[in-house]
CSV table of N, CA and C in Angstrom, one decimal:
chain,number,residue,atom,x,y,z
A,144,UNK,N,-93.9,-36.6,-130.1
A,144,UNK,CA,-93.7,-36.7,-131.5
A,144,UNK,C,-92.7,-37.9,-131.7
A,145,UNK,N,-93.1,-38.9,-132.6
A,145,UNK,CA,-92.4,-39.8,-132.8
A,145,UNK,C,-92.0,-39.9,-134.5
A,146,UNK,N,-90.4,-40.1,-134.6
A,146,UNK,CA,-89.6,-40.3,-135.8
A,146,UNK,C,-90.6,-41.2,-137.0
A,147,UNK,N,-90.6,-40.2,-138.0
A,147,UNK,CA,-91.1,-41.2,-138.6
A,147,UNK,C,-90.4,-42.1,-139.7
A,148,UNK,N,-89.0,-41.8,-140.2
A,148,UNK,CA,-88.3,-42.7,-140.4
A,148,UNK,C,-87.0,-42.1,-140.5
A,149,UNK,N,-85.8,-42.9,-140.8
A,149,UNK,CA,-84.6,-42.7,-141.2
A,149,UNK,C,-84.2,-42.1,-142.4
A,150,UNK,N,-84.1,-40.9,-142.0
A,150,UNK,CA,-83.8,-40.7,-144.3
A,150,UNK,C,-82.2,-41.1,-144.4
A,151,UNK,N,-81.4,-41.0,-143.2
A,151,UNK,CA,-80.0,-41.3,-143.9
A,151,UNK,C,-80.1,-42.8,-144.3
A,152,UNK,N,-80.8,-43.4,-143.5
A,152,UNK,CA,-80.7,-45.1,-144.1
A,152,UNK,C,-81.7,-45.6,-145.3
A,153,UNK,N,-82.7,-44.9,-145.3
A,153,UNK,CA,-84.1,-45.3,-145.9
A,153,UNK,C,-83.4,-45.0,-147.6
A,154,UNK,N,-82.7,-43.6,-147.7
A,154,UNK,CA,-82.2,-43.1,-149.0
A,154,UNK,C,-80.8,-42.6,-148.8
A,155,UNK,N,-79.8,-43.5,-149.3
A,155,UNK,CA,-78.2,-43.4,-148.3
A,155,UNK,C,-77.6,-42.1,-150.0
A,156,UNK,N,-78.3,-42.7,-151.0
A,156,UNK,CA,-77.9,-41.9,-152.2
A,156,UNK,C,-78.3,-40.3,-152.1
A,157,UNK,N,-79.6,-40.3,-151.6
A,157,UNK,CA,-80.3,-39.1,-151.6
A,157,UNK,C,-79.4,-37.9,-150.7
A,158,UNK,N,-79.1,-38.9,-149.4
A,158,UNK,CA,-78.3,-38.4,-148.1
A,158,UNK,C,-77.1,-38.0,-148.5
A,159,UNK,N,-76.1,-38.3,-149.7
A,159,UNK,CA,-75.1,-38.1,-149.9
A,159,UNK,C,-74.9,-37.5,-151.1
A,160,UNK,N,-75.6,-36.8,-151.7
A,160,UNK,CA,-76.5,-35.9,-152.2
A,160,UNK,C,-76.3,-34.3,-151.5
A,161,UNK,N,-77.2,-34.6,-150.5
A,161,UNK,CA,-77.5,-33.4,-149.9
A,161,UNK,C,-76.0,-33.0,-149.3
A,162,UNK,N,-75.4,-33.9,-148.5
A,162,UNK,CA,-73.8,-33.8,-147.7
A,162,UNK,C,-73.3,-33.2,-148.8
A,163,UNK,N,-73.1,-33.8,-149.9
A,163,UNK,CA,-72.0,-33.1,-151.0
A,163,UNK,C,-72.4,-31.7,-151.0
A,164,UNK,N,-73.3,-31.5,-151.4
A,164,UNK,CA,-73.9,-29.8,-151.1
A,164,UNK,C,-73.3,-29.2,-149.6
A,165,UNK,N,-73.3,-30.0,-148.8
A,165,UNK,CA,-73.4,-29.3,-147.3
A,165,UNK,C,-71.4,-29.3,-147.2
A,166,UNK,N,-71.1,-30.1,-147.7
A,166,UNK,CA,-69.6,-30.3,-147.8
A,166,UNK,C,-69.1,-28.8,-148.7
A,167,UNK,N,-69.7,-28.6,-149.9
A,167,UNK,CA,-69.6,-27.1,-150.4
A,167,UNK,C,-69.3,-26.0,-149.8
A,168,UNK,N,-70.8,-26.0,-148.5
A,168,UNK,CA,-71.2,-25.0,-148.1
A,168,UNK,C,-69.7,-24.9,-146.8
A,169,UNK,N,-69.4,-25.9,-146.4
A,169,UNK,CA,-68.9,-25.8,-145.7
A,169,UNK,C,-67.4,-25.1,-145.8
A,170,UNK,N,-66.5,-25.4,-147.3
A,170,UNK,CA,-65.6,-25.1,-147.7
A,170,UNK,C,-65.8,-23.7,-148.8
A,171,UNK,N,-66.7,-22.8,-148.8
A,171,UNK,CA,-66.7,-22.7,-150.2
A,171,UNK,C,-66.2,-20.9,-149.7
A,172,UNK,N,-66.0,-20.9,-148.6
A,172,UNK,CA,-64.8,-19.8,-147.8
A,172,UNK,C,-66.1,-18.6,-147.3
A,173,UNK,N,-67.2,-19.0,-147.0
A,173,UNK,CA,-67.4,-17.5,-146.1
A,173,UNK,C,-67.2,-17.9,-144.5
A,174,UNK,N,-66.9,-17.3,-144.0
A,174,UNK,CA,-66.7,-16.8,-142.4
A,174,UNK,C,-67.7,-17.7,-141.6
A,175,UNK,N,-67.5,-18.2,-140.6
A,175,UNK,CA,-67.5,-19.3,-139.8
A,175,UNK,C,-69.4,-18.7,-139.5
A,176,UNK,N,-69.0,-17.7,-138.8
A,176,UNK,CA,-70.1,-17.1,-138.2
A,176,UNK,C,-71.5,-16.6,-139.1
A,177,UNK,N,-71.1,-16.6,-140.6
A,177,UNK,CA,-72.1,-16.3,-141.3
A,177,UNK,C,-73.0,-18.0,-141.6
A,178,UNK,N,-71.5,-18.8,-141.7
A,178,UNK,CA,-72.6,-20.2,-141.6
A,178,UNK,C,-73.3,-20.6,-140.7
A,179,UNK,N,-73.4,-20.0,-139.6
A,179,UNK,CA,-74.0,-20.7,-138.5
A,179,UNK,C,-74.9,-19.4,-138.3
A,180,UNK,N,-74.5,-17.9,-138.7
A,180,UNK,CA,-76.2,-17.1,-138.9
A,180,UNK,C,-76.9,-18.2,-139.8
A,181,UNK,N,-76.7,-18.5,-140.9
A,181,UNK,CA,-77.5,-19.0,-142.1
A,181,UNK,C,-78.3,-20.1,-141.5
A,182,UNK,N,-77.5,-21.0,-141.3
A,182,UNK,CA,-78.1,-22.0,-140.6
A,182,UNK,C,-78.9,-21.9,-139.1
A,183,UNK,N,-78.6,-21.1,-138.6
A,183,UNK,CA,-79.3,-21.1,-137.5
A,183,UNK,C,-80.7,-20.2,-137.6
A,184,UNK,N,-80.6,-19.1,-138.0
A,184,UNK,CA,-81.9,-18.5,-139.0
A,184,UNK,C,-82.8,-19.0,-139.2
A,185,UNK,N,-82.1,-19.9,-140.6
A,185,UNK,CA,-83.6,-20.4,-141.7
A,185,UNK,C,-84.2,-21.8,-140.4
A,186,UNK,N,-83.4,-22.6,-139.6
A,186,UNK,CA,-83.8,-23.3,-138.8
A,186,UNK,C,-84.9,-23.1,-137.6
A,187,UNK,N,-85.0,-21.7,-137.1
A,187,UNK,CA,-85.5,-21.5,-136.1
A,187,UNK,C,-86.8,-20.8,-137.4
A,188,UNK,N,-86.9,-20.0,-138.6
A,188,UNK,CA,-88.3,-20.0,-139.5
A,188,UNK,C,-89.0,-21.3,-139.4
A,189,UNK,N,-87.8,-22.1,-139.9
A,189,UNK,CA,-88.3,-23.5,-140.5
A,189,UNK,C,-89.2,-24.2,-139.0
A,190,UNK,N,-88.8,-23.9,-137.8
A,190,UNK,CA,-89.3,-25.1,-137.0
A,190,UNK,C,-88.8,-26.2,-136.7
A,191,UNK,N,-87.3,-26.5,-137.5
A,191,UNK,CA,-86.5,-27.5,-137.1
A,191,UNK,C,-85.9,-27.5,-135.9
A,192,UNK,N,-86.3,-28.3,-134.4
A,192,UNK,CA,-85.9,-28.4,-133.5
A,192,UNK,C,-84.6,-29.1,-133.6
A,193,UNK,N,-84.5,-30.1,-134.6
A,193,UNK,CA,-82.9,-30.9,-134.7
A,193,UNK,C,-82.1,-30.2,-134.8
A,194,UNK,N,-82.1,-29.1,-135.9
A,194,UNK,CA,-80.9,-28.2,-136.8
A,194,UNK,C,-80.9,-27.4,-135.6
A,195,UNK,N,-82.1,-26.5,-135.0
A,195,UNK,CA,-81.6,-25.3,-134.4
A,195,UNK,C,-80.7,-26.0,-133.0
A,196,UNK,N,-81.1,-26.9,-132.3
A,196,UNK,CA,-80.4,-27.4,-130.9
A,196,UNK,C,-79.0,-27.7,-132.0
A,197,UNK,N,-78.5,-28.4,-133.4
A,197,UNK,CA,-77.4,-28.9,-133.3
A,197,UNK,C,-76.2,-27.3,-133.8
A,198,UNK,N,-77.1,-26.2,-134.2
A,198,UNK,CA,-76.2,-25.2,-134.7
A,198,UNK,C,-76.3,-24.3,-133.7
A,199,UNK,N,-76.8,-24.5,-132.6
A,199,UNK,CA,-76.4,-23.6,-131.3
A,199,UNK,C,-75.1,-24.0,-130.5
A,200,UNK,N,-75.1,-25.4,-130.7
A,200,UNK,CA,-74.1,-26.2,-130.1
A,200,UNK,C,-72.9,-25.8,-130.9
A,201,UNK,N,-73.2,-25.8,-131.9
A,201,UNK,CA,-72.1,-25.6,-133.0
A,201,UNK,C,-71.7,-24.2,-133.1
A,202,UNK,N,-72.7,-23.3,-132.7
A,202,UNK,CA,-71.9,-21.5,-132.4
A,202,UNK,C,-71.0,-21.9,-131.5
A,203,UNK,N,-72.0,-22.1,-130.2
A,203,UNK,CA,-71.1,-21.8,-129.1
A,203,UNK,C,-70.1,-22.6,-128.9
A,204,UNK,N,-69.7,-23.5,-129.9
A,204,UNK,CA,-68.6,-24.3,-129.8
A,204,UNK,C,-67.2,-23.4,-130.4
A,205,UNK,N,-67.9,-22.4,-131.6
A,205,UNK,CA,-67.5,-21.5,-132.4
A,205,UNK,C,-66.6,-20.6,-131.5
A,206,UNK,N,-67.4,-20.0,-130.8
A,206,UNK,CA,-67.1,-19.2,-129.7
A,206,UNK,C,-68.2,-18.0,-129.9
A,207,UNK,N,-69.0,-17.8,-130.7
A,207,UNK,CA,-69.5,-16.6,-131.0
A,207,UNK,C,-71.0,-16.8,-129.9
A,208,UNK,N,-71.0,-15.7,-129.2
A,208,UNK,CA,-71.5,-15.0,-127.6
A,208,UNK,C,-73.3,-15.7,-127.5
A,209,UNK,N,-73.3,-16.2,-126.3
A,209,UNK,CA,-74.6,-16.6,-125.9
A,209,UNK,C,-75.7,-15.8,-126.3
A,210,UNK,N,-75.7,-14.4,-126.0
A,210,UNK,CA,-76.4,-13.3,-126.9
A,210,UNK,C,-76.7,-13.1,-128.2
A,211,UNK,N,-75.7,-13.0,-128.9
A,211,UNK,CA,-75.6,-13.4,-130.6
A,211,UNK,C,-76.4,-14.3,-130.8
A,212,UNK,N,-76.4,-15.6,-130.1
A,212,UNK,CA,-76.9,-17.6,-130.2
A,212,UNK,C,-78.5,-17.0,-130.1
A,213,UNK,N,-78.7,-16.3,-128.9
A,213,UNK,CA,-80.2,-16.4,-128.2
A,213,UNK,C,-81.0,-15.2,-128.8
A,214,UNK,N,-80.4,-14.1,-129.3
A,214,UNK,CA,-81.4,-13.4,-129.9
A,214,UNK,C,-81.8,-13.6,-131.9
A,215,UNK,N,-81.4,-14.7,-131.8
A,215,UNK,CA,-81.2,-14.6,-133.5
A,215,UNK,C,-83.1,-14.9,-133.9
A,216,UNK,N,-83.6,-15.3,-133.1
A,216,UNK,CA,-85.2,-15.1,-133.1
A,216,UNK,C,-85.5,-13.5,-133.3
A,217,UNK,N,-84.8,-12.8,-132.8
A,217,UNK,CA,-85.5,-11.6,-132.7
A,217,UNK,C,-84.6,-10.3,-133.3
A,218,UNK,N,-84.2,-11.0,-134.4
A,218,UNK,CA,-82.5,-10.0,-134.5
A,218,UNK,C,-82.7,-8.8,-135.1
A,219,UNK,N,-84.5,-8.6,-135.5
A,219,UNK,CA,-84.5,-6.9,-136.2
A,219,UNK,C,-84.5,-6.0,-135.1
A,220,UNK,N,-84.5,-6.7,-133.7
A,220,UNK,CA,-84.6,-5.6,-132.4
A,220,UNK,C,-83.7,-5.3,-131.3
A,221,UNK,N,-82.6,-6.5,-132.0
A,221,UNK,CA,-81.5,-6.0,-131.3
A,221,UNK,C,-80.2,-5.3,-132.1
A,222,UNK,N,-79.1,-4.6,-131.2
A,222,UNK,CA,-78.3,-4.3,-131.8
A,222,UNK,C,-77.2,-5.2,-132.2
A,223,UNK,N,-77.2,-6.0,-131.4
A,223,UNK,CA,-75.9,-7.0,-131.2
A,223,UNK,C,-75.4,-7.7,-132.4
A,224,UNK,N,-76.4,-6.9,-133.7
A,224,UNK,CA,-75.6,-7.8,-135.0
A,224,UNK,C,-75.4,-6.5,-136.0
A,225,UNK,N,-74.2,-6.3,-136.3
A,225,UNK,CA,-73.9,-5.6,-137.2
A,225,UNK,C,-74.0,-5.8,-138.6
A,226,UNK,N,-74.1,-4.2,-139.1
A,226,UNK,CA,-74.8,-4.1,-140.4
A,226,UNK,C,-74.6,-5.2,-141.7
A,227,UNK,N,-73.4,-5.9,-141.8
A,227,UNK,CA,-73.5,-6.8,-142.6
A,227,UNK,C,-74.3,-8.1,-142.4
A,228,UNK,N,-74.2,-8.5,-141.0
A,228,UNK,CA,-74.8,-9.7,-140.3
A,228,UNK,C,-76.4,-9.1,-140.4
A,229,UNK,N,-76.9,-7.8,-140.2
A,229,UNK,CA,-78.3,-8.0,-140.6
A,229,UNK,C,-78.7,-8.0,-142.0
A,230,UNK,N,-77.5,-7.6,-142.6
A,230,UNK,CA,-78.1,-7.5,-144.4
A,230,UNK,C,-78.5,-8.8,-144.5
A,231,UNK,N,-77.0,-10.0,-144.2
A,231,UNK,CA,-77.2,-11.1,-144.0
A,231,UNK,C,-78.4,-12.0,-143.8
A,232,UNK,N,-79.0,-11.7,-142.5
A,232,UNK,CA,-80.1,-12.3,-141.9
A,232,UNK,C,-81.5,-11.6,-142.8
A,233,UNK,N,-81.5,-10.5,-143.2
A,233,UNK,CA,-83.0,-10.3,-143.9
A,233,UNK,C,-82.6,-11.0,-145.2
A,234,UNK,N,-81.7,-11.8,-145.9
A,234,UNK,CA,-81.9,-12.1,-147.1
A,234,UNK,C,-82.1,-13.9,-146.7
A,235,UNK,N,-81.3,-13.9,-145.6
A,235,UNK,CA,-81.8,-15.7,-145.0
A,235,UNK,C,-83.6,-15.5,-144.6
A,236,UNK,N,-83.9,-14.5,-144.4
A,236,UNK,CA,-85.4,-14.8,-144.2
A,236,UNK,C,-86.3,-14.3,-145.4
A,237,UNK,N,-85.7,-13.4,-146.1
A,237,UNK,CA,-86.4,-13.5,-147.5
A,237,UNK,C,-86.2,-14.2,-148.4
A,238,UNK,N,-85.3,-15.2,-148.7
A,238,UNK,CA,-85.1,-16.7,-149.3
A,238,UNK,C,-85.7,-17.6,-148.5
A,239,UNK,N,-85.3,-17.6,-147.3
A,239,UNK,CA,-86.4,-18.9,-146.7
A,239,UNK,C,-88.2,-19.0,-146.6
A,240,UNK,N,-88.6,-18.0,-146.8
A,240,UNK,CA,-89.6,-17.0,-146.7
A,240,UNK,C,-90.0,-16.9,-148.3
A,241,UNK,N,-89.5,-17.4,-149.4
A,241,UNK,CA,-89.8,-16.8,-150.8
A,241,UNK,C,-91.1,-16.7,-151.1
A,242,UNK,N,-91.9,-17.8,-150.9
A,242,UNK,CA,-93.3,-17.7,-151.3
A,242,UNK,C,-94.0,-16.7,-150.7
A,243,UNK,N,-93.4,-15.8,-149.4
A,243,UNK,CA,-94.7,-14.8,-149.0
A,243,UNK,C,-93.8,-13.7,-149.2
A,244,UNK,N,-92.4,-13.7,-149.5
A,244,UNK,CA,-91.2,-12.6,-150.2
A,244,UNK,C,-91.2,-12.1,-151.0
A,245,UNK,N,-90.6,-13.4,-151.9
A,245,UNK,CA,-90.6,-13.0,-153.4
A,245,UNK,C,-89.1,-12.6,-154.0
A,246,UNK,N,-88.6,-12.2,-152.5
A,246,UNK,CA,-87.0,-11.9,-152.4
A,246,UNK,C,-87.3,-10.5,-153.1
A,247,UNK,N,-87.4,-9.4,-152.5
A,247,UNK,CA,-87.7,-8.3,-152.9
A,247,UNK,C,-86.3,-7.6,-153.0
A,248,UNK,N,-86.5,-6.3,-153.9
A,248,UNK,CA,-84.8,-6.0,-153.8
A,248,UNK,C,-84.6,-4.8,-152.6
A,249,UNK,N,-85.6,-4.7,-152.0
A,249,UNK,CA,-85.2,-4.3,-150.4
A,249,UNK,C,-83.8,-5.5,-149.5
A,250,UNK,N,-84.3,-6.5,-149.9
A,250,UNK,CA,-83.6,-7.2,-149.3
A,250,UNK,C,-82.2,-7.7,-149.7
A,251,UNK,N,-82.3,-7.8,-151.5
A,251,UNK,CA,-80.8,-7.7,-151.5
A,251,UNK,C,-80.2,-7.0,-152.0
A,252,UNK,N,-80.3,-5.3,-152.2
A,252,UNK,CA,-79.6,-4.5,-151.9
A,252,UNK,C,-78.8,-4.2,-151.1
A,253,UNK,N,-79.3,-4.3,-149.7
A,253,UNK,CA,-78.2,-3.8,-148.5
A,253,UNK,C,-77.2,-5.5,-148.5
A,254,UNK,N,-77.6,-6.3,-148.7
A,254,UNK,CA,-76.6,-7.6,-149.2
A,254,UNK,C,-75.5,-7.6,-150.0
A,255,UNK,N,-75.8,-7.2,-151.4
A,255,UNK,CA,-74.9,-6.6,-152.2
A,255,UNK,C,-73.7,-5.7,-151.8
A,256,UNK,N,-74.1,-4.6,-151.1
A,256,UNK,CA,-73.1,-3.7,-150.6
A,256,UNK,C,-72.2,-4.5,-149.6
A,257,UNK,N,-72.5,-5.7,-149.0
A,257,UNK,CA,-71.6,-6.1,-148.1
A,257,UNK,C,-70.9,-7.4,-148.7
A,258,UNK,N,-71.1,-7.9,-149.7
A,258,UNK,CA,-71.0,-9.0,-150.5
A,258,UNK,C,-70.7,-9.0,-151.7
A,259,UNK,N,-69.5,-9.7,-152.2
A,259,UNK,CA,-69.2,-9.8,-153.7
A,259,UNK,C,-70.3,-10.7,-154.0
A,260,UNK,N,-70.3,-11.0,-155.4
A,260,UNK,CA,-71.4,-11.5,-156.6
A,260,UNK,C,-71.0,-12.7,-156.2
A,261,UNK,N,-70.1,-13.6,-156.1
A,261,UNK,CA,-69.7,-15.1,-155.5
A,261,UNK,C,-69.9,-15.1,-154.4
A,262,UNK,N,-69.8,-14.5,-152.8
A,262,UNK,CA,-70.3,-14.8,-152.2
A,262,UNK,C,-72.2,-14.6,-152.0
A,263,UNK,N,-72.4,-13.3,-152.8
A,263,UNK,CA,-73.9,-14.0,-152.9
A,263,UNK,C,-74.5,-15.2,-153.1
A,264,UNK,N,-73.6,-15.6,-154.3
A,264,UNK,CA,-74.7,-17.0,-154.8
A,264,UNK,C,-74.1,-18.1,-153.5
A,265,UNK,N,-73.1,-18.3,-152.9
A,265,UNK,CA,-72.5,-19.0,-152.0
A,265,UNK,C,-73.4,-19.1,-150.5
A,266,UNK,N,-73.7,-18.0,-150.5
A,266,UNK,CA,-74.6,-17.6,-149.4
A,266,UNK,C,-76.1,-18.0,-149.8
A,267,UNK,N,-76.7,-18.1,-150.8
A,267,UNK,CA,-78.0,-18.8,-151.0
A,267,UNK,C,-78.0,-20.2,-151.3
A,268,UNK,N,-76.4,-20.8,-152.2
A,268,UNK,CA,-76.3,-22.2,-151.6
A,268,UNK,C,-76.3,-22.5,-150.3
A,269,UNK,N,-76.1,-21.6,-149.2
A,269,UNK,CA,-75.8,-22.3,-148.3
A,269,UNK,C,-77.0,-21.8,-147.6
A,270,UNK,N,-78.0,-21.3,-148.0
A,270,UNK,CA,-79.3,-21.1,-147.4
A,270,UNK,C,-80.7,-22.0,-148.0
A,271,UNK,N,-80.2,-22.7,-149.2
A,271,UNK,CA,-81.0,-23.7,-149.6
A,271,UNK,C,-80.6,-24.8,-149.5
A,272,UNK,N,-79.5,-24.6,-148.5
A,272,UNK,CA,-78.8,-26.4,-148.3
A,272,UNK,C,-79.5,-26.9,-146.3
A,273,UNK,N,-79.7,-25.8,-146.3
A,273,UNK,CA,-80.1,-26.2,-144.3
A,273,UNK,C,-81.8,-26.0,-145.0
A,274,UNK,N,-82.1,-25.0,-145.7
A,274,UNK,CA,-83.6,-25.4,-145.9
A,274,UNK,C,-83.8,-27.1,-146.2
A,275,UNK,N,-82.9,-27.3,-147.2
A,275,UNK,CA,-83.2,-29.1,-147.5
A,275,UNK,C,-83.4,-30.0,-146.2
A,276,UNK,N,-81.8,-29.5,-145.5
A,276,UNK,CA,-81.7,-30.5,-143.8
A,276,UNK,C,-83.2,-30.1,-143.2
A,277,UNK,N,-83.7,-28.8,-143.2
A,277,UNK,CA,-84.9,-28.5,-142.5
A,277,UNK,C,-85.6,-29.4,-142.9
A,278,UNK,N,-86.4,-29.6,-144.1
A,278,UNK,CA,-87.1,-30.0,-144.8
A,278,UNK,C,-87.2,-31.9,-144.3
A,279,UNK,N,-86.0,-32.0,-144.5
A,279,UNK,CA,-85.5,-33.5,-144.1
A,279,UNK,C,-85.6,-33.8,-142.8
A,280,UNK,N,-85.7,-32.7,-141.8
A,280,UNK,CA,-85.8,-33.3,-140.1
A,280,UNK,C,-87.0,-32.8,-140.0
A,281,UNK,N,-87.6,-31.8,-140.6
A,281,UNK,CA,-88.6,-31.7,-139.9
A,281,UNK,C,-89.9,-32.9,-140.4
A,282,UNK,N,-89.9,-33.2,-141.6
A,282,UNK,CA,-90.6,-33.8,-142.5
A,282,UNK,C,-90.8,-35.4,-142.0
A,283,UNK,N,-89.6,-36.0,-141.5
A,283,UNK,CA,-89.0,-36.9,-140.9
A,283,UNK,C,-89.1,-37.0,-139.4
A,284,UNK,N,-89.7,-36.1,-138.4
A,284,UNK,CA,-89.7,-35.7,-137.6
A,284,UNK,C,-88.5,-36.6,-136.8
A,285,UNK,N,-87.1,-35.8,-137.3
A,285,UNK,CA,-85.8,-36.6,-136.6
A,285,UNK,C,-85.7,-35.7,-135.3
A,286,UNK,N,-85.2,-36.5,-134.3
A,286,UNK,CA,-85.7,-35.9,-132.8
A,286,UNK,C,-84.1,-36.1,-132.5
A,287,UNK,N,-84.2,-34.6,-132.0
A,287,UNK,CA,-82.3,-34.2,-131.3
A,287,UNK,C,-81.9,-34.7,-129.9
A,288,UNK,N,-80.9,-35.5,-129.9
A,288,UNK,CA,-80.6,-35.5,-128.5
A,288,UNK,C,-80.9,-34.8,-127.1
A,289,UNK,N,-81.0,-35.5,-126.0
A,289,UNK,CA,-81.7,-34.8,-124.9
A,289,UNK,C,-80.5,-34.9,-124.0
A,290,UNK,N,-80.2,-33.5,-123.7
A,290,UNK,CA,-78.7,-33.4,-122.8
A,290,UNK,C,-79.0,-33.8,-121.5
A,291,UNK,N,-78.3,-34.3,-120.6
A,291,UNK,CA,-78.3,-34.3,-119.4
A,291,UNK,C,-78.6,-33.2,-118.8
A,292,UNK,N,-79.6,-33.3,-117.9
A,292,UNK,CA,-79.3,-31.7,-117.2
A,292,UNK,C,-78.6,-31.9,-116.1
A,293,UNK,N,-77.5,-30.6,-116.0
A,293,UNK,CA,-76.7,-30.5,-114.9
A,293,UNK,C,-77.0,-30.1,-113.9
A,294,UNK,N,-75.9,-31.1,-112.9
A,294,UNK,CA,-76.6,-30.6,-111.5
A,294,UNK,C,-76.3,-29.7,-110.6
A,295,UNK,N,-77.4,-29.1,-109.8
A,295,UNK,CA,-76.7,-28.3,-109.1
A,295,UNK,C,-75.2,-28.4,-108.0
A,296,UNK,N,-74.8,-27.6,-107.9
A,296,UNK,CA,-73.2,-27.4,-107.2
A,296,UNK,C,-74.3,-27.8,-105.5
């Protein structure tokens, strides 16, 4: 798969745009670990290879557990995320997911209970702000860094 162009250079206004939004999301006070559910979620729906390699990097820089990081593909079958973090995750995949959703109120009901009315809408800014980056790497097909692999001892 080869790049098919630069959006930060090609559109520097458009790019600083979307940052301002992501600068929001970044300050706008929910919990470390719900931004990098959010973002790591809608990334791995989306098929964005850039975002998901750069927000795994970015948990486990976090500190939050290799397990947490590696089952978030599969997180209706594990336990390892508690009841707020899955209200969380069913409403990141029923917003990312809208067109075959609809955002049913299955999904944000049990949200609500774990979430004031500001952090709702906070939390769907910040789930239609990595949809954009998705949209933008994947679209763009921006290709992630290839780590060294380590060697053996």
């Amino acid at each position: 798969m080869q790049p098919r162009l630069n959006f930060f250079k090609a559109a520097p206004e458009a790019y600083k745009a979307v940052l301002t939004l992501e600068n929001f999301v970044q300050s706008c006070g929910l919990e470390r670990r719900f931004i990098h559910l959010i973002k790591l979620r809608a990334s791995i729906i989306n098929g964005c290879a850039f975002c998901v390699d750069m927000h795994v990097k970015e948990a486990r820089h976090d500190g939050l557990s290799e397990q947490w990081i590696n089952l978030m593909s599969v997180w209706w079958e594990s336990p390892v995320y508690d009841d707020k973090e899955r209200a969380l995750l069913t409403w990141v995949d029923a917003v990312t997911k809208i067109a075959e959703t609809g955002i049913p109120d299955s999904a944000y009901a049990p949200l609500h209970q774990h979430f004031s009315e500001q952090e709702l809408v906070n939390i769907t800014v910040a789930i239609g702000a990595i949809n954009i980056w998705n949209r933008l790497a994947v679209g763009f097909r921006s290709q992630h860094p290839v780590d060294q692999p380590a060697k053996a001892a």
